[in-house]
Coordinates of C-alpha atoms in Angstrom, one line a residue:
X1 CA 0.0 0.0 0.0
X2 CA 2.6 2.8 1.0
X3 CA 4.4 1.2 -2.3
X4 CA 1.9 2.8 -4.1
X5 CA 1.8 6.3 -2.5
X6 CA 5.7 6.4 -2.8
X7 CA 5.3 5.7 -6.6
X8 CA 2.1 8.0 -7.4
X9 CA 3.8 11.0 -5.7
X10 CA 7.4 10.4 -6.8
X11 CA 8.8 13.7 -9.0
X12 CA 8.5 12.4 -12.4
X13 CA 11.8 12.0 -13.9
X14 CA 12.5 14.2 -16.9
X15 CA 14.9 12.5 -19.1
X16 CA 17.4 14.4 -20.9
X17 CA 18.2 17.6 -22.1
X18 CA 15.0 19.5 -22.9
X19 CA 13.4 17.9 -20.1
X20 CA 15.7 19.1 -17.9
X21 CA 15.6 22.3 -19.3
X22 CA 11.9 22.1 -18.6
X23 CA 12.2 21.6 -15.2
X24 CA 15.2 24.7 -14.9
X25 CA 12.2 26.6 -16.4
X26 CA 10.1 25.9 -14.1
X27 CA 11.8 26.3 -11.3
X28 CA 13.5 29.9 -11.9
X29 CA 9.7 31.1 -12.9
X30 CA 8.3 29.9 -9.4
X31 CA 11.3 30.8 -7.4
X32 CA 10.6 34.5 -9.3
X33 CA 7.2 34.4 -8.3
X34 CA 7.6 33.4 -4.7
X35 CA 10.4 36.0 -4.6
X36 CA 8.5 39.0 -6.1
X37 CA 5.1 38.6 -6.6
X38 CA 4.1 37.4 -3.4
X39 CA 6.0 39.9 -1.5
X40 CA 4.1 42.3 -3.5
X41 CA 0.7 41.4 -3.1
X42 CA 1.6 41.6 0.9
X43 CA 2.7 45.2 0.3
X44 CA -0.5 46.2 -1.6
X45 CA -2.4 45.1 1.2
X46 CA -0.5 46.5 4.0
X47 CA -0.4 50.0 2.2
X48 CA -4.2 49.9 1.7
X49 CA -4.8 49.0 5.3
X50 CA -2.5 52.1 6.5
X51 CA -3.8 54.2 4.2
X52 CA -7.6 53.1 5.3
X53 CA -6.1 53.4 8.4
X54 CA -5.3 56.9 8.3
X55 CA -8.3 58.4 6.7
X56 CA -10.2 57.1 9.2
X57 CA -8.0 58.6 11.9
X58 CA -8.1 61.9 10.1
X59 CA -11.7 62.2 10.0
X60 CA -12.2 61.4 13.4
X61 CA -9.3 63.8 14.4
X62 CA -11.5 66.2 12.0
X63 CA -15.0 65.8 13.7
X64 CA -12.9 65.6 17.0
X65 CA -11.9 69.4 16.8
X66 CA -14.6 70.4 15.4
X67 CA -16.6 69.0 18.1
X68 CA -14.3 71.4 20.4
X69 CA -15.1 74.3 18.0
X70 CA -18.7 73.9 18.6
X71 CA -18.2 73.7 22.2
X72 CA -16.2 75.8 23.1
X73 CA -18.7 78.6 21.1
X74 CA -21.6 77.9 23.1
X75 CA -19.4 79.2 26.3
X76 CA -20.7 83.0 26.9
X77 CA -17.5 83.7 27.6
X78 CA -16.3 83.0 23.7
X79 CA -19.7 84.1 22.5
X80 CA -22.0 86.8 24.1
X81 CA -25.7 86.3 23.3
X82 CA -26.6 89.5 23.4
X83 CA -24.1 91.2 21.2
X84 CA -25.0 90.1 17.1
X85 CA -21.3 89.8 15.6
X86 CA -20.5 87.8 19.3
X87 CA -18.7 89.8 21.3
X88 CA -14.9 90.7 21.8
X89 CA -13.7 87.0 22.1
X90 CA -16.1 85.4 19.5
X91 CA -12.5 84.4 17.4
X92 CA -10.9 82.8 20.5
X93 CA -12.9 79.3 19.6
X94 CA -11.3 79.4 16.3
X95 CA -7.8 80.1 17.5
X96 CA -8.0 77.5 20.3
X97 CA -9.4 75.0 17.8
X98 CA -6.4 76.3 15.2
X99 CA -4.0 75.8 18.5
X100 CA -4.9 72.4 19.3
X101 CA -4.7 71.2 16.0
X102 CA -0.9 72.2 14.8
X103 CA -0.2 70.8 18.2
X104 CA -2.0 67.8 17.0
X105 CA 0.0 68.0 13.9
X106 CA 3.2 68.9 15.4
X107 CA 3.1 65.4 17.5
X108 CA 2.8 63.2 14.8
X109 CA 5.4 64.8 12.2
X110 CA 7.8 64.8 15.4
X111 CA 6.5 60.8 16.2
X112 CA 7.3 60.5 12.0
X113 CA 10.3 61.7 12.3
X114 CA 11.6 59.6 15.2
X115 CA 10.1 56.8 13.6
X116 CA 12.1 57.8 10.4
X117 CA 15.4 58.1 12.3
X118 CA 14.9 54.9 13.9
X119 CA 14.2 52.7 11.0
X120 CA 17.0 54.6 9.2
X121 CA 19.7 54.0 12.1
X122 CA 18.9 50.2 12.2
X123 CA 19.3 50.1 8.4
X124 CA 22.7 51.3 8.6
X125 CA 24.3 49.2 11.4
X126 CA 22.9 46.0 10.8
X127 CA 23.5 43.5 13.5

């Protein structure tokens, strides 16, 4: 019985030259494919996941201070009710909003550019 496993799955022996050949073929053109494509297709997928990713986090960071805009206007201190154009402080909202986004910003170029340096130093000395 295991004879005839052995035998079914045995490599078939290519006999001379062109079959050879045949085989060389074959081998380069899957060792190509396991070597590029495949790498590839993981790549694709890992750059449409970050990229998801982030324009999902900058929407949310987007509603997020706008959510503190709107807040922060329905304090009379910001916004007078009496007064039409909104008082003396009516553009303090906006320029805390403005403020707390650039820091937002700031944070992650600077977490970027740590990042950045990081992966660049370990490319260089590799262990």
């Amino acid at each position: 019985m295991s004879d005839q496993f052995a035998e079914k799955y045995r490599p078939k022996s290519k006999s001379g030259p062109v079959g050879q050949i045949n085989e060389l073929k074959d081998l380069v053109a899957g060792y190509a494919k396991q070597q590029t494509v495949d790498p590839l297709k993981t790549l694709g997928r890992y750059l449409g996941y970050g990229f998801a990713g982030s324009m999902v986090m900058g929407l949310g960071f987007f509603l997020l201070l706008l959510a503190l805009l709107r807040g922060l206007q329905q304090f009379t201190v910001f916004n007078d009710p009496s007064q039409i154009d909104g008082g003396t402080f009516s553009w303090a909202p906006y320029f805390i909003t403005s403020a707390a986004g650039t820091v937002l910003v700031v944070i992650f170029l600077w977490r970027l550019i740590v990042n950045l340096n990081k992966h660049h130093a370990a490319s260089a000395h590799p262990a």
